[in-house]
Structures are given as C-alpha cells and as structure tokens.
Amino acid sequence: MCRLENSFYLCEKVGKVMNLVSMVPKVFNYGKRIANVAPEAIFGTSTELAGTAMRNTKGSLLTKAKAGFKAVENDVFTKQAAQGGFLKRLYTNLKNTPKDVLTSIKTSSSAAKAAGKNSLWGGIKGFGSGIGKKMPFIGAVMYALFELPNICTAVKEKDLWQGVKEIGKAGSKLGGGAVGAAIGSAICPGIGSLVGWIAGEWVAGKIVGKSYSEEKAEKEQEQLAQLQEQMSATQNQQVPFMGNSQYNTPNLDSQISNYNNPYADDLMMQQQPFNMIA
C-alpha cells in the first residue's frame, strides 16, 4: 500500500515537472518576441499605432493589450525589412521629428482653412498634436541621455552590479512610460500619449524606486541638515562665566540693597540736593 501511494506521489511530481519543462519553449518564445518589440515600445515610436489598435478592438483589457502588442510587433517586422536595425530606425526617427511636427502643423492648418475656420488656430492644434505624438519618443531619448551620468556614477562609486541595477530601473521607467503612452493614446489620440507617458513613467518610478544619484543627493541633504542642527544647537548653548574665585564680588544690586545709610534718620541731610551715598 505504501509503495502504491509513493508511486502515485512520484508520478504527480514528475507530471508537474514535465508541465513546467513543456512551458519553457513558450516562455522563451514570448520573451524573444517581447525583447524584439521592447526597444520600439520603450522609445515610443509605435505608441500611437498600439493605441489605435487598442481603441479599435472590442473586448476585455487583455484582448485590447494583445491587439496593441500584435500591431507593434507587425510594425517592427515591417520596419526591420524596410529600414534595417533598431539603431538606424532610431536615428531616422530622431532626424525626421521636426519634419513630422511641421507636417502636422501644415495639415491641421490646411484642414481648418478648408473648413472656413481660423488657420492659425488650426496650426496651433496641429503643433500640439504633432508634439503630443512625438513626445513619448523625445521624452524617452532625453531620459536615457540624462540617466547615462547616473549609471556611470553608480559603477564608479559602487560596482558593476549597481550599474546593472540602475539600467534595470531606467528600462522599467521607460517601459512604464511606453505602456502609459499606448493606453493614453487609446483613450485620447494625440495629447493622450504625452499624458500617458508621464503617468506611466511616474508609476514605474514609484515601483522600482529612486535612482542611485537621487538616493545619494537625499543622503547628502540629510547629513547637511543634521550638521546645521548641530551647529545651531552649539551656538544656542550659553556657557556661564565662572571667573576667578579670588576676584569674585557680590552683585552690585545686592551691595546697594544691603548698604546701611548713616543719614537715614537725619531729615536735614535727606533734603540736601546731592547724592547721599557719595
């Protein structure tokens, strides 16, 4: 009986292990797909596309997220075939950013003029829309540049592992910004990308914590505040003057109060206009 129970227990454990092993290829495949899409998503070059796919897909949030991911993935494959690697596409996107914003201004201005509206106001709206669409990309690039000194400082003052952790924090914040931008674009095209990116980056920052440079600056501020408090407390301390005991004299007020005036009972002397003590 015991052998039979042990056999069932062993078979159950082996079955669980086999299930886990069978999931490895799937997990690896998903990881590969995410790694391929991540640079495109992190730097916001496909957030508008993902937002449009999510907005046009009906169903649960998970269904919308899958549609957005699939749209970005297909776009990445298309760009890789037509434009080359990610760094080349990144450079092209950066170079074309002013041109894309200008095109958005012209298109909106022309549309407003054709509708009999103020073309200047249409151009302003086009500028806002163009910047809103490009801002996730611009913000991600600027954030990455600003994080480089922090990563270098962490490696120099701590070790390589600290630098790896800072890279992970920066990547998580950028990834959060990209997800937020896609959701914001799905809710409100244009400016929603910018608002969503800021919100997503903020939430991710709260999760992963502050960077090494931020933590270092906070510690320095705390140390400075403690030093200032100590200096202030030292200055406010009053050290009593002890003096030389052989030259100590009673208080002058005490001397005057204890002085016996020999003319205290002489009415004539009290009426004289001069100092009685002198």
XYZ file of C-alpha atoms in Angstrom:
278
model
C 0.000 0.000 0.000
C 2.789 2.396 0.927
C 4.618 1.594 -2.284
C 1.476 2.353 -4.294
C 0.999 5.718 -2.569
C 4.635 6.589 -3.112
C 4.302 5.695 -6.790
C 1.279 7.977 -7.195
C 3.122 10.791 -5.374
C 6.189 10.351 -7.574
C 4.093 10.316 -10.759
C 2.351 13.511 -9.669
C 5.675 15.271 -9.081
C 7.061 14.045 -12.402
C 3.915 15.285 -14.168
C 4.312 18.777 -12.670
C 7.955 18.888 -13.675
C 7.100 17.822 -17.226
C 4.440 20.532 -17.450
C 6.969 23.134 -16.380
C 9.517 21.814 -18.889
C 6.938 21.931 -21.686
C 6.289 25.609 -20.889
C 9.942 26.597 -21.318
C 9.804 26.895 -25.150
C 6.637 29.007 -24.903
C 8.145 31.300 -22.273
C 11.327 31.607 -24.334
C 9.296 32.454 -27.442
C 7.297 35.114 -25.616
C 10.497 36.528 -24.149
C 12.063 36.694 -27.598
C 9.036 38.491 -29.020
C 8.942 40.977 -26.159
C 12.683 41.644 -26.461
C 12.227 42.314 -30.179
C 9.369 44.754 -29.592
C 10.710 46.347 -26.379
C 13.086 48.926 -27.935
C 10.352 50.073 -30.298
C 7.840 50.296 -27.431
C 10.212 51.830 -24.882
C 11.237 54.674 -27.150
C 7.660 55.375 -28.080
C 7.948 55.038 -31.818
C 4.879 52.800 -32.017
C 2.729 54.008 -29.140
C 0.233 55.726 -31.442
C -0.060 52.560 -33.511
C -0.629 50.449 -30.402
C -3.180 52.952 -29.104
C -5.108 52.903 -32.381
C -5.209 49.083 -32.387
C -6.401 49.011 -28.767
C -9.058 51.636 -29.458
C -10.413 49.755 -32.488
C -10.514 46.384 -30.730
C -13.558 45.326 -28.748
C -13.370 43.094 -25.728
C -11.545 42.944 -22.412
C -8.460 44.924 -21.482
C -6.324 41.834 -22.068
C -7.769 41.459 -25.573
C -7.020 45.116 -26.309
C -3.484 44.750 -24.945
C -2.845 41.731 -27.168
C -4.114 43.658 -30.194
C -1.817 46.577 -29.386
C 1.176 44.295 -28.918
C 0.451 42.480 -32.174
C 0.174 45.777 -34.062
C 3.548 46.944 -32.735
C 5.114 43.565 -33.493
C 3.904 43.620 -37.098
C 5.118 47.199 -37.462
C 8.552 46.222 -36.146
C 8.845 43.365 -38.650
C 7.849 45.721 -41.473
C 10.349 48.374 -40.406
C 13.127 45.847 -39.960
C 12.621 44.642 -43.507
C 12.412 48.137 -45.000
C 14.657 50.322 -42.819
C 17.121 47.999 -41.104
C 18.080 47.648 -37.435
C 16.684 49.498 -34.454
C 19.558 51.991 -34.070
C 19.230 53.011 -37.693
C 15.480 53.453 -37.287
C 16.065 55.386 -34.075
C 18.364 57.804 -35.869
C 15.895 58.178 -38.746
C 13.036 58.865 -36.359
C 15.081 61.434 -34.458
C 16.103 63.162 -37.686
C 12.538 63.234 -39.014
C 10.918 64.520 -35.791
C 10.986 68.252 -36.752
C 9.698 67.391 -40.220
C 6.851 65.282 -38.812
C 5.761 68.064 -36.431
C 5.868 70.620 -39.276
C 3.778 68.314 -41.468
C 1.218 68.015 -38.662
C 1.042 71.834 -38.417
C 0.551 72.272 -42.161
C -2.061 69.522 -42.398
C -4.120 70.871 -39.497
C -3.837 74.457 -40.725
C -4.968 73.498 -44.247
C -7.878 71.477 -42.865
C -9.016 74.410 -40.716
C -8.756 76.818 -43.661
C -10.764 74.486 -45.910
C -13.471 74.289 -43.241
C -13.664 78.092 -43.073
C -12.022 78.260 -39.653
C -9.001 80.154 -38.382
C -5.942 78.582 -39.986
C -3.650 79.936 -37.235
C -5.640 78.152 -34.574
C -5.610 75.047 -36.744
C -1.825 75.275 -36.968
C -1.543 75.566 -33.187
C -3.704 72.488 -32.773
C -1.566 70.688 -35.340
C 1.578 71.626 -33.426
C 0.095 70.288 -30.193
C -0.984 67.084 -31.902
C 2.395 66.594 -33.575
C 4.340 67.225 -30.366
C 1.947 65.006 -28.436
C 2.575 62.106 -30.808
C 6.345 62.599 -30.781
C 6.727 63.467 -27.110
C 6.942 59.862 -25.852
C 9.862 59.325 -28.216
C 11.511 62.662 -27.371
C 10.969 62.143 -23.647
C 12.401 58.630 -23.768
C 15.528 59.753 -25.611
C 16.085 62.672 -23.219
C 15.505 60.444 -20.193
C 18.007 57.885 -21.484
C 20.615 60.622 -22.002
C 20.035 62.034 -18.515
C 20.367 58.559 -16.979
C 23.799 57.891 -18.503
C 25.689 60.015 -15.900
C 23.754 58.289 -13.106
C 24.727 54.839 -14.410
C 28.375 55.849 -14.797
C 28.439 57.318 -11.271
C 26.901 54.154 -9.829
C 29.545 51.961 -11.495
C 32.393 54.285 -10.467
C 31.379 54.769 -6.818
C 29.874 51.314 -6.187
C 30.395 48.454 -8.620
C 29.232 46.993 -11.929
C 26.226 45.320 -10.321
C 24.954 48.699 -9.110
C 25.233 49.963 -12.680
C 23.237 46.968 -13.920
C 20.525 47.739 -11.346
C 20.388 51.361 -12.496
C 19.995 50.214 -16.100
C 17.140 47.973 -14.966
C 15.461 50.871 -13.148
C 15.801 53.161 -16.148
C 14.471 50.484 -18.502
C 11.500 49.824 -16.225
C 10.629 53.523 -16.094
C 10.897 53.819 -19.862
C 8.798 50.683 -20.292
C 6.173 52.071 -17.928
C 6.127 55.292 -19.888
C 5.651 53.384 -23.146
C 2.746 51.360 -21.759
C 1.185 54.523 -20.347
C 1.612 56.291 -23.687
C -0.126 53.459 -25.548
C -3.040 53.466 -23.090
C -3.244 57.260 -23.208
C -3.266 57.181 -26.993
C -6.072 54.604 -26.945
C -8.158 56.874 -24.690
C -7.307 60.233 -26.273
C -5.259 60.299 -29.510
C -2.514 62.910 -29.653
C -2.119 64.564 -26.263
C -3.094 61.308 -24.545
C 0.274 59.839 -25.498
C 2.123 62.574 -23.612
C -0.087 62.412 -20.513
C 0.019 58.613 -20.517
C 3.807 58.539 -20.842
C 4.260 60.876 -17.873
C 1.803 58.876 -15.765
C 3.315 55.520 -16.735
C 6.867 56.666 -16.019
C 5.784 58.064 -12.633
C 4.047 54.824 -11.605
C 7.032 52.717 -12.697
C 9.350 55.042 -10.761
C 7.314 54.508 -7.605
C 7.600 50.741 -8.060
C 11.332 50.438 -8.809
C 12.407 53.263 -6.504
C 14.727 56.210 -6.879
C 17.968 56.167 -8.829
C 21.405 55.959 -7.222
C 22.064 59.675 -7.793
C 18.711 60.650 -6.250
C 19.333 58.497 -3.176
C 22.848 59.922 -2.853
C 21.555 63.505 -3.068
C 18.918 62.797 -0.405
C 21.540 61.370 1.982
C 23.759 64.406 1.450
C 20.809 66.713 2.171
C 20.012 64.805 5.365
C 23.641 64.977 6.518
C 23.748 68.709 5.780
C 20.517 69.288 7.715
C 21.865 67.330 10.704
C 25.105 69.315 10.627
C 23.187 72.605 10.553
C 21.059 71.484 13.513
C 24.174 70.567 15.491
C 25.806 73.919 14.725
C 22.636 75.784 15.689
C 22.359 73.864 18.965
C 26.018 74.607 19.770
C 25.587 78.332 19.119
C 22.477 78.493 21.304
C 24.214 76.927 24.301
C 25.063 79.540 26.967
C 28.288 78.861 28.883
C 28.176 80.576 32.346
C 31.149 82.802 33.268
C 32.810 81.401 36.375
C 35.626 83.941 36.696
C 38.462 83.875 39.210
C 37.187 82.967 42.659
C 39.520 85.373 44.467
C 38.181 88.331 42.490
C 34.518 87.374 42.662
C 32.406 90.170 44.141
C 28.753 90.185 45.165
C 26.195 91.586 42.816
C 26.063 95.399 42.763
C 22.310 95.473 43.356
C 22.835 93.248 46.358
C 25.503 95.662 47.667
C 23.219 98.678 47.319
C 20.292 96.944 48.947
C 22.472 95.878 51.869
C 24.112 99.360 52.315
C 23.378 100.978 55.664
C 22.860 104.709 55.167
C 24.177 106.592 58.226
C 21.906 109.567 57.426
C 18.730 107.556 57.081
C 17.268 109.204 60.209
C 18.622 112.723 59.510
C 15.807 114.760 57.943
C 18.078 117.721 57.129
C 20.561 115.592 55.190
C 17.814 113.861 53.248
C 16.666 117.229 51.914
C 20.101 118.133 50.535
C 20.373 118.111 46.650
C 23.347 115.794 46.335
C 23.962 112.097 46.225
C 23.554 110.742 49.680
C 25.889 107.807 49.123
C 28.666 109.967 47.707
